[in-house]
Tab-separated table of N, CA and C and ligand atoms in Angstrom:
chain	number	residue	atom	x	y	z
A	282	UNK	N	100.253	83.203	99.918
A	282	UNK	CA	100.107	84.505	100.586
A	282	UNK	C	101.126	85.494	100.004
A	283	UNK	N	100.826	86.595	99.929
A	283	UNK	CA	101.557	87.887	99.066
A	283	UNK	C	101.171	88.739	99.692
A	284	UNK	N	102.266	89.541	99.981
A	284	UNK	CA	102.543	90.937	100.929
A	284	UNK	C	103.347	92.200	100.488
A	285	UNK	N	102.566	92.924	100.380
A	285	UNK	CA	103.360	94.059	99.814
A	285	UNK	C	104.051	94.778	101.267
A	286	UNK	N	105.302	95.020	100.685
A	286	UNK	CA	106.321	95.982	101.811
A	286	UNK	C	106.595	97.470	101.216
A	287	UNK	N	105.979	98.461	101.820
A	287	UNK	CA	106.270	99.516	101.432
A	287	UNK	C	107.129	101.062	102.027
A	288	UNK	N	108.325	100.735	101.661
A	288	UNK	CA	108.838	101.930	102.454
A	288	UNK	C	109.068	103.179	101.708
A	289	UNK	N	108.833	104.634	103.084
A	289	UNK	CA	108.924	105.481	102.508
A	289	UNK	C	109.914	106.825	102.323
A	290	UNK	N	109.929	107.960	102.018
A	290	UNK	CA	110.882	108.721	101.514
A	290	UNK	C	112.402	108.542	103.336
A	291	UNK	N	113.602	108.928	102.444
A	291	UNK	CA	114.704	108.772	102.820
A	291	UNK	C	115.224	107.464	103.159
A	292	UNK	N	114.342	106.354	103.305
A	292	UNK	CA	114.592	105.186	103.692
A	292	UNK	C	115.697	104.869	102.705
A	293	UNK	N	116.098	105.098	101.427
A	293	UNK	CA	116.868	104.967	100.307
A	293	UNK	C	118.298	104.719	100.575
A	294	UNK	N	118.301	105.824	101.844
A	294	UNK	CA	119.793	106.022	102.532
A	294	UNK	C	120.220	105.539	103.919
A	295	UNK	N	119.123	104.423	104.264
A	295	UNK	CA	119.294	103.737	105.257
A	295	UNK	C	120.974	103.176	105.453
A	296	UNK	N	121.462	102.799	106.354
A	296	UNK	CA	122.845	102.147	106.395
A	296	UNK	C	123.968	103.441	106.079
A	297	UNK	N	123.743	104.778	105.865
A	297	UNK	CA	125.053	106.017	105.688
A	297	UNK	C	123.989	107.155	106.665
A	298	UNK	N	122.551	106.883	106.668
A	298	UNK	CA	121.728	107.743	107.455
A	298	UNK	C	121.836	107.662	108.649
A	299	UNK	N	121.814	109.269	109.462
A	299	UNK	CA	121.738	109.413	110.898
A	299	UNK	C	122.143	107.735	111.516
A	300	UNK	N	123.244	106.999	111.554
A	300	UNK	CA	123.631	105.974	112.075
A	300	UNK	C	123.316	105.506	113.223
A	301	UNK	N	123.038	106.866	114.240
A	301	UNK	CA	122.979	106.778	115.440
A	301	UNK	C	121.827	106.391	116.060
A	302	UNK	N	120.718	106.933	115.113
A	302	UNK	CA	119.153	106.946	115.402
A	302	UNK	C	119.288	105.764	114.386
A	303	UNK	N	120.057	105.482	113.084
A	303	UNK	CA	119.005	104.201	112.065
A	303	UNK	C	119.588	103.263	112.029
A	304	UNK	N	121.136	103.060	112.420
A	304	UNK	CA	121.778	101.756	112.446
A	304	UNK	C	122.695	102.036	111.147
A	305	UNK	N	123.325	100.994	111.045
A	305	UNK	CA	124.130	100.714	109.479
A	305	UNK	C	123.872	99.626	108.552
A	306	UNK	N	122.750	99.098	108.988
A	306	UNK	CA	122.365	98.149	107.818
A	306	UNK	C	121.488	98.596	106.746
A	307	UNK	N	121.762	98.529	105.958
A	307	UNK	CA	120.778	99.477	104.551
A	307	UNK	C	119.583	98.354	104.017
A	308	UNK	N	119.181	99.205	103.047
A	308	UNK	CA	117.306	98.627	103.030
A	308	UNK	C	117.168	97.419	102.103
A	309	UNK	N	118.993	97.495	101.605
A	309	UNK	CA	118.781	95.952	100.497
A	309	UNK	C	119.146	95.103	101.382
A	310	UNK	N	119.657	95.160	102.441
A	310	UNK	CA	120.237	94.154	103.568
A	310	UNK	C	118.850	93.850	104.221
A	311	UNK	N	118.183	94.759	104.472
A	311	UNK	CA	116.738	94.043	105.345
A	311	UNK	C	116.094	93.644	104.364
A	312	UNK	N	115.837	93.678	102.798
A	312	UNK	CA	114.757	93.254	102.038
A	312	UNK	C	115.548	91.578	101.940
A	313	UNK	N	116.713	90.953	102.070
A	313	UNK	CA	117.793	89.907	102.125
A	313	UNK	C	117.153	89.073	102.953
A	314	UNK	N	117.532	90.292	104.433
A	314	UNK	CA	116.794	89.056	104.913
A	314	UNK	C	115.444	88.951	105.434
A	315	UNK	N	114.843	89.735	105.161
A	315	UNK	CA	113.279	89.494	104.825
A	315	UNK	C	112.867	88.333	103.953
A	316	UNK	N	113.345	88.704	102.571
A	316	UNK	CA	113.189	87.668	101.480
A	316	UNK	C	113.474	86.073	102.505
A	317	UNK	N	114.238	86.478	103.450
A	317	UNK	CA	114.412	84.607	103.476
A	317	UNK	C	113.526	84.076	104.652
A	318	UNK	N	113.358	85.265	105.350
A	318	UNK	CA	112.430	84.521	106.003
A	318	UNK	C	111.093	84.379	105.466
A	319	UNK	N	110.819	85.379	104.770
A	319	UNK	CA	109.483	85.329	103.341
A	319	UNK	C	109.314	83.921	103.441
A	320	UNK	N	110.439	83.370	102.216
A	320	UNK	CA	110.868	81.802	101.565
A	320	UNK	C	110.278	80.659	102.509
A	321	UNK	N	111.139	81.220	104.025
A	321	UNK	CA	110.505	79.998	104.921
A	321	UNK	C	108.955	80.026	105.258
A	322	UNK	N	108.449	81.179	105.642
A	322	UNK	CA	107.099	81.152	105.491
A	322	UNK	C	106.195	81.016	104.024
A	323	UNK	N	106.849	80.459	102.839
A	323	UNK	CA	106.350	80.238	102.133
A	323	UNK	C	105.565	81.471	101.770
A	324	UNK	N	105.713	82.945	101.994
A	324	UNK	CA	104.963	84.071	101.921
A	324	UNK	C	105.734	84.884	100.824
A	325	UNK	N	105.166	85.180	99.731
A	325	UNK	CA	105.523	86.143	98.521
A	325	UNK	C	105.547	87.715	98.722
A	326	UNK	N	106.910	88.379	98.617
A	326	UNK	CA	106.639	89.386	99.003
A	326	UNK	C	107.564	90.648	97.762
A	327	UNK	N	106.811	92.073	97.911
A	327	UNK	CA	107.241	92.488	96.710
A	327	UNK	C	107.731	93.882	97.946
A	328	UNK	N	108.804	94.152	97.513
A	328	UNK	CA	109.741	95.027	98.649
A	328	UNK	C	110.053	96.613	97.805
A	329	UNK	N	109.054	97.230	98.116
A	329	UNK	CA	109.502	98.602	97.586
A	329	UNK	C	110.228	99.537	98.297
A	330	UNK	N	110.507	101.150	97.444
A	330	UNK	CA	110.628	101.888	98.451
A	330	UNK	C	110.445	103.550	97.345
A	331	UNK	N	109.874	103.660	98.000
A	331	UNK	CA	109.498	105.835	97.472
A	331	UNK	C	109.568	106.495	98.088
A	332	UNK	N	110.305	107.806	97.593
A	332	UNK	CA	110.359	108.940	97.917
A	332	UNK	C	109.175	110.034	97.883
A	333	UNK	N	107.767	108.966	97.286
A	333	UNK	CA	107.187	110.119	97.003
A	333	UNK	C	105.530	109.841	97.278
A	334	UNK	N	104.695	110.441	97.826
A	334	UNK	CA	103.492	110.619	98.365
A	334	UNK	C	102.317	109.704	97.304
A	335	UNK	N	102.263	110.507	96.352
A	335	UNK	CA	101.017	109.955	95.709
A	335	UNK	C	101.839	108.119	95.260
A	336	UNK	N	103.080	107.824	94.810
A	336	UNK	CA	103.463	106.460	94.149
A	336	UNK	C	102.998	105.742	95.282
A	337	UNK	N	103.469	105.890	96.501
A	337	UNK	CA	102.740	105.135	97.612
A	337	UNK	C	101.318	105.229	97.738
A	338	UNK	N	100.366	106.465	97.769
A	338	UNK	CA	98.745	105.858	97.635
A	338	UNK	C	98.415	104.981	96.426
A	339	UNK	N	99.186	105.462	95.480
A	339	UNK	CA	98.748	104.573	94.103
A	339	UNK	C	99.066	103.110	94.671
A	340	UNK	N	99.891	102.627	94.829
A	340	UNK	CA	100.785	101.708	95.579
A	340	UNK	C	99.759	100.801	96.370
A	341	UNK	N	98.960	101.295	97.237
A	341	UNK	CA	98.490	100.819	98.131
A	341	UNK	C	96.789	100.810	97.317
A	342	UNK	N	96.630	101.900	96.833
A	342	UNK	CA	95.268	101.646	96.390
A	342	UNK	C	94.774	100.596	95.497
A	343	UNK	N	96.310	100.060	94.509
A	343	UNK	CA	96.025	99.186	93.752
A	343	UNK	C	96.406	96.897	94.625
A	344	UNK	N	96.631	97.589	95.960
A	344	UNK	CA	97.363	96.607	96.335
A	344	UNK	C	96.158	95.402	96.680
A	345	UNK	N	94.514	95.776	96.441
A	345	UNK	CA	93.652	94.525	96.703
A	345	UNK	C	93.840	93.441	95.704
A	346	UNK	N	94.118	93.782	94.557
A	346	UNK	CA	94.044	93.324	93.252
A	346	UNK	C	94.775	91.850	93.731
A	347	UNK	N	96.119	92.394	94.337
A	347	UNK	CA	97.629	91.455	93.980
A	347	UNK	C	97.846	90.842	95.648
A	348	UNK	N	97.683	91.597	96.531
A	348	UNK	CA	98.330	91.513	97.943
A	348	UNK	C	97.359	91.026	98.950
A	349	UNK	N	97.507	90.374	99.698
A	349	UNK	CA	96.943	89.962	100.931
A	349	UNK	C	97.250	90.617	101.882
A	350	UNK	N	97.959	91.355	102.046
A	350	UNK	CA	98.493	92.275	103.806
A	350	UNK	C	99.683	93.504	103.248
A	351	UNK	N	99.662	94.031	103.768
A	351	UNK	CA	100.589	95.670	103.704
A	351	UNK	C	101.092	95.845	105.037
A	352	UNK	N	102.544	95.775	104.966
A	352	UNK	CA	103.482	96.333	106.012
A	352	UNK	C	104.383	97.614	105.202
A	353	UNK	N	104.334	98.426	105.940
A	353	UNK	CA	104.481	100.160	105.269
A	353	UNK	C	105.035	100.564	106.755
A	354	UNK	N	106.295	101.439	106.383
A	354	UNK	CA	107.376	102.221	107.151
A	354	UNK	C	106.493	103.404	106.127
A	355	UNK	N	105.489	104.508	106.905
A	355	UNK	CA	105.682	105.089	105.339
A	355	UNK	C	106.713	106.448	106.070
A	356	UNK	N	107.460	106.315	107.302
A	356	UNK	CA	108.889	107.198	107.326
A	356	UNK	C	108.067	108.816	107.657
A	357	UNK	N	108.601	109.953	106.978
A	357	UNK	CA	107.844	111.079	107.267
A	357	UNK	C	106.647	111.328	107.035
A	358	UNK	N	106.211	110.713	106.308
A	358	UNK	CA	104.602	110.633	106.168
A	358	UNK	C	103.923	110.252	106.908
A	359	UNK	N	104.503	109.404	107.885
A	359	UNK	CA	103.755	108.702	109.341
A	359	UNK	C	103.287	110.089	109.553
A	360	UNK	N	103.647	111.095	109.821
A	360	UNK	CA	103.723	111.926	110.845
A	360	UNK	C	102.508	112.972	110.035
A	361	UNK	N	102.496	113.008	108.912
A	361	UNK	CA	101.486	113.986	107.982
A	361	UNK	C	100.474	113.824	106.729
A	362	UNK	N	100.778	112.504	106.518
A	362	UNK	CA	99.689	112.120	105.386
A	362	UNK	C	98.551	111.357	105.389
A	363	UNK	N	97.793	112.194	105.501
A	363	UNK	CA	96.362	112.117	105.728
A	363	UNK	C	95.542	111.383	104.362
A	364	UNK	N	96.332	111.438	103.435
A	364	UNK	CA	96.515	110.630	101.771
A	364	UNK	C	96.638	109.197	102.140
A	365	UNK	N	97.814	108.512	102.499
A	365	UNK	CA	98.535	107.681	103.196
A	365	UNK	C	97.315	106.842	104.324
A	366	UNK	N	97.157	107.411	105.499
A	366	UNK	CA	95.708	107.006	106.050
A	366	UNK	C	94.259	106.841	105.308
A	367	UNK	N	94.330	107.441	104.863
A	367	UNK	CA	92.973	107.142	103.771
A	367	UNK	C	92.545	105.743	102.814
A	368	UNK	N	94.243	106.044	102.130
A	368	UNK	CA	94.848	104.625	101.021
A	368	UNK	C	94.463	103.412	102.190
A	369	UNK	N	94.779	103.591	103.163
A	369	UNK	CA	94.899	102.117	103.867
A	369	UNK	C	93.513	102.057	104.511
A	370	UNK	N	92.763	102.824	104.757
A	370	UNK	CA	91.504	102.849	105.230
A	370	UNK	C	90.770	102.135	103.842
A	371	UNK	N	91.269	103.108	102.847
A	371	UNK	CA	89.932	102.750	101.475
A	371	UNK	C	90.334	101.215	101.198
A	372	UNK	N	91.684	100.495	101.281
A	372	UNK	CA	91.864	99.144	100.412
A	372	UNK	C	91.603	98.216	101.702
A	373	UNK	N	91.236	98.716	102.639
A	373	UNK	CA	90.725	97.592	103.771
A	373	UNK	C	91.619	96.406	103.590
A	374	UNK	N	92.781	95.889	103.424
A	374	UNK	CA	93.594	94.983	103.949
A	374	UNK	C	94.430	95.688	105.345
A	375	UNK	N	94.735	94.174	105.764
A	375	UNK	CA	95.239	94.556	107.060
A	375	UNK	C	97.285	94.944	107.061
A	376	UNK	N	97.205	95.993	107.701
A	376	UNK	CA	98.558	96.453	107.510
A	376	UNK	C	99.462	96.480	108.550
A	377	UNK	N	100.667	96.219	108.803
A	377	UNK	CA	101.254	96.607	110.426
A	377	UNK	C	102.340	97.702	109.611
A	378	UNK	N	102.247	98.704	110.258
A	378	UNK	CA	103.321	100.144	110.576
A	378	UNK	C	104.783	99.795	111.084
A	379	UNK	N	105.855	99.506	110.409
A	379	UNK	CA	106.784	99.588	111.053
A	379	UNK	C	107.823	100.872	111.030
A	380	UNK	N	108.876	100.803	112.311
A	380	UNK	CA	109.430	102.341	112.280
A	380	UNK	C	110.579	101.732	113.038
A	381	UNK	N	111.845	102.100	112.106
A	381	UNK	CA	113.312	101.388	112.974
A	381	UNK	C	113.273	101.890	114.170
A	382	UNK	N	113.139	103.503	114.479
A	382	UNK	CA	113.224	104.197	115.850
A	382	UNK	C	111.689	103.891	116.297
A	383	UNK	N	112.581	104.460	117.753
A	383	UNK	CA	110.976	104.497	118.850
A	383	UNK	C	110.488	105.826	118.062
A	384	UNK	N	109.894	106.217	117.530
A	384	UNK	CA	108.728	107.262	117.181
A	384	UNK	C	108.353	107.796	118.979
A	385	UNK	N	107.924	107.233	119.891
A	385	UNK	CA	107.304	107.764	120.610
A	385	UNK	C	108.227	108.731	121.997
A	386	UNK	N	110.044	108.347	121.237
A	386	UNK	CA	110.712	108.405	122.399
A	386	UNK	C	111.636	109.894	121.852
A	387	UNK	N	110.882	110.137	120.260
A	387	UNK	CA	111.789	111.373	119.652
A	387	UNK	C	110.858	112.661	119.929
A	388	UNK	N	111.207	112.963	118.909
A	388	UNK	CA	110.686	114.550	118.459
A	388	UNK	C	109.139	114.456	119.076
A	389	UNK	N	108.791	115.491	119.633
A	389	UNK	CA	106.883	115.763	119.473
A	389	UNK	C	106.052	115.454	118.297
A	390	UNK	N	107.157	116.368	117.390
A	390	UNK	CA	106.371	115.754	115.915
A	390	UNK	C	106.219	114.641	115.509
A	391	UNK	N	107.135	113.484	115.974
A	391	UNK	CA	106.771	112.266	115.650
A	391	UNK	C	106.454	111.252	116.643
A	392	UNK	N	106.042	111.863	117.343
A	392	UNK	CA	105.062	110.842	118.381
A	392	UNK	C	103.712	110.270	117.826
A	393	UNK	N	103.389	111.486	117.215
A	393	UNK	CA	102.114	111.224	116.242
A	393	UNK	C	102.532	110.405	115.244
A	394	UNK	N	101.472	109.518	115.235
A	394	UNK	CA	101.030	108.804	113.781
A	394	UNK	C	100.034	108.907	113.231
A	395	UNK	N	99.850	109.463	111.763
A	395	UNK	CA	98.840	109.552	111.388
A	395	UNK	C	98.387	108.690	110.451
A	396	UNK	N	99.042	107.582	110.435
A	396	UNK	CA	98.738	106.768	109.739
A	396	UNK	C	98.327	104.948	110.496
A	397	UNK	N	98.829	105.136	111.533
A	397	UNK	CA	98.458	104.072	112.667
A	397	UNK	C	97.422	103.604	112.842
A	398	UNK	N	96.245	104.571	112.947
A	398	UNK	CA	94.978	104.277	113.147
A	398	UNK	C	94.653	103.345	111.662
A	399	UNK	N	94.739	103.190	111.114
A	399	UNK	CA	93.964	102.464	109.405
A	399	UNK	C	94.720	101.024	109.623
A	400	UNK	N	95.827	100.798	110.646
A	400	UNK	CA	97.153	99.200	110.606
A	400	UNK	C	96.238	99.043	111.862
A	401	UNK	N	96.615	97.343	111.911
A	401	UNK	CA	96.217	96.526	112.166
A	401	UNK	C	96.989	96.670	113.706
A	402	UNK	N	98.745	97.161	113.533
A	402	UNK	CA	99.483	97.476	114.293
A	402	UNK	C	100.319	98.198	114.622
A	403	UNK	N	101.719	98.578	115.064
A	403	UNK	CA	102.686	99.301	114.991
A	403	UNK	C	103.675	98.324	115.771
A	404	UNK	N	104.882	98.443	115.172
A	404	UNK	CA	106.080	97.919	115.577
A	404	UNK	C	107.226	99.058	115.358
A	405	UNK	N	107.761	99.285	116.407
A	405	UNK	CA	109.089	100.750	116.577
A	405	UNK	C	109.812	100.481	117.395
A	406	UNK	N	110.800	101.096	117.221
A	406	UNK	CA	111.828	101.085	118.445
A	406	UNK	C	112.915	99.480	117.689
A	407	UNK	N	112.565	98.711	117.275
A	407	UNK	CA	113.287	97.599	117.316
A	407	UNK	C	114.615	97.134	116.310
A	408	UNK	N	114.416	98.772	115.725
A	408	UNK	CA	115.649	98.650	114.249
A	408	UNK	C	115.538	97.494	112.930
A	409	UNK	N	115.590	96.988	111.804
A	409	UNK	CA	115.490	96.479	110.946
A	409	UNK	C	114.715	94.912	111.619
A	410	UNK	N	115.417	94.504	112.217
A	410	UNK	CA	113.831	93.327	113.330
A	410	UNK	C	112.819	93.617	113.225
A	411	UNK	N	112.091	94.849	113.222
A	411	UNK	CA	111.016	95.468	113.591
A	411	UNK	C	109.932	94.727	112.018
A	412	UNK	N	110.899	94.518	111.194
A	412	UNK	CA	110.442	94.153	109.523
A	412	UNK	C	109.912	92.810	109.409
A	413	UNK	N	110.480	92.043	110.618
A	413	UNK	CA	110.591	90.595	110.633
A	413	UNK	C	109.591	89.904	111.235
A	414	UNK	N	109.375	91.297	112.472
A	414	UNK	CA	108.079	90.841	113.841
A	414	UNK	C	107.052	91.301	112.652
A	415	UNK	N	106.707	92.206	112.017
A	415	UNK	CA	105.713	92.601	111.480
A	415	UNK	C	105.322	91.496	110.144
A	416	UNK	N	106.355	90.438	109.576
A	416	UNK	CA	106.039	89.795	108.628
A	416	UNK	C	105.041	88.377	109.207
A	417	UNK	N	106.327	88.157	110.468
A	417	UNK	CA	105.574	87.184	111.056
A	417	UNK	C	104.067	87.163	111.692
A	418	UNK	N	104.237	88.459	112.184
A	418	UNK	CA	102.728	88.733	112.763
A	418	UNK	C	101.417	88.797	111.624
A	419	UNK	N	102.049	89.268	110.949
A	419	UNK	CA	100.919	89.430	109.614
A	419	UNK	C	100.654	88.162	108.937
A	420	UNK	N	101.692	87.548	108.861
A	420	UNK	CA	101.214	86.002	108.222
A	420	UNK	C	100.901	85.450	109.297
A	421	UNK	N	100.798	85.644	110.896
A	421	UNK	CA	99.983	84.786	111.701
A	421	UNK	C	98.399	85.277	111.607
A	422	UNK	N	98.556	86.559	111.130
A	422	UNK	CA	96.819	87.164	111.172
A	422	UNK	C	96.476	86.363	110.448
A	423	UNK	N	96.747	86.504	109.008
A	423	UNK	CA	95.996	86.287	107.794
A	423	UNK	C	96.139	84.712	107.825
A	424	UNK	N	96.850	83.622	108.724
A	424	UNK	CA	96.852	82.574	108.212
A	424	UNK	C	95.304	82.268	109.574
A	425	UNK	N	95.210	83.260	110.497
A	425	UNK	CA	94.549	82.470	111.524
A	425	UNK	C	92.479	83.247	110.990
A	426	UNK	N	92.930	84.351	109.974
A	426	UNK	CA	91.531	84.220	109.382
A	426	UNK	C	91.562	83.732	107.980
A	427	UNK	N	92.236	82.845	107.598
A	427	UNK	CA	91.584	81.657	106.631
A	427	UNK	C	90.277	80.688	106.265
B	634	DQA	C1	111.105	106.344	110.690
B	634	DQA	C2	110.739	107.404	111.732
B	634	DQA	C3	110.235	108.671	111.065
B	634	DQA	O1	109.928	109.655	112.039
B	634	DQA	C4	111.288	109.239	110.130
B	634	DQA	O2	110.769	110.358	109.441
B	634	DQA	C5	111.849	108.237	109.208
B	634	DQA	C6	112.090	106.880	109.676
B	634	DQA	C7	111.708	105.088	111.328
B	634	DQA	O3	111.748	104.063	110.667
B	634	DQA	O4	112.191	105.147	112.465
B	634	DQA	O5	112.200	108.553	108.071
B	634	DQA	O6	109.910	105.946	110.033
């Protein structure tokens, strides 16, 4: 099983970013320990991260080829890319949305997701965990439609 992880713009500066709202652990510390729980689930996973709109549809459009499941923070784009929803609509694998903050507990503007509807799920609010519930959950989907 192979899973693409895709995060998106500012995530770069996770661990020195807004601390208060993102925590201090940065995005090579969650891909660490992602990777190990990967290992134990025997699940292959390729851990990106972009700043930029179209590298992520490309990203995702090419992801039937290689990937079995897509977990995507895609970050401000949740909130406006209608590109982004599409990509995950057109490659029909199943995806879960994760988001360190509650999304639903901030701004108006980001209550919305516009990319939610095309995932399988959403996981928020739970800070860098949120990476871990979504790996596990996804390798329980895909192992229970085998
Ligand atoms: C975020 C929430 C988004 O609203 C924000 O633009 C981000 C990070 C999160 O993980 O909490 O960049 O996706």
């Amino acid at each position: 099983m192979k899973l693409l992880i895709i995060n998106g713009p500012n995530l770069q500066l996770l661990g020195s970013r807004e601390q208060s709202i993102y925590g201090d652990v940065t995005l090579a510390e969650i891909e660490a320990d992602i990777s190990t729980i990967a290992d134990d689930l025997k699940v292959t996973i390729d851990f990106r991260q972009s700043n930029h709109e179209g590298e992520i549809v490309d990203w995702i459009g090419a992801a039937k080829a290689e990937f079995d499941g897509i977990i995507i923070n895609p970050a401000a784009y949740t909130h406006t890319s209608v590109a982004i929803l599409d990509a995950l609509a057109a490659v029909d694998l199943p995806a879960i949305e994760v988001h360190l903050s509650n999304i639903h507990a901030r701004e108006e503007f980001r209550q919305q997701s516009i990319t939610a509807p095309a995932c399988l799920g959403q996981i928020c609010g739970l800070g860098p965990g949120g990476y871990e519930w979504a790996l596990r959950a996804l390798h329980r989907h895909l192992r229970a439609s085998e």
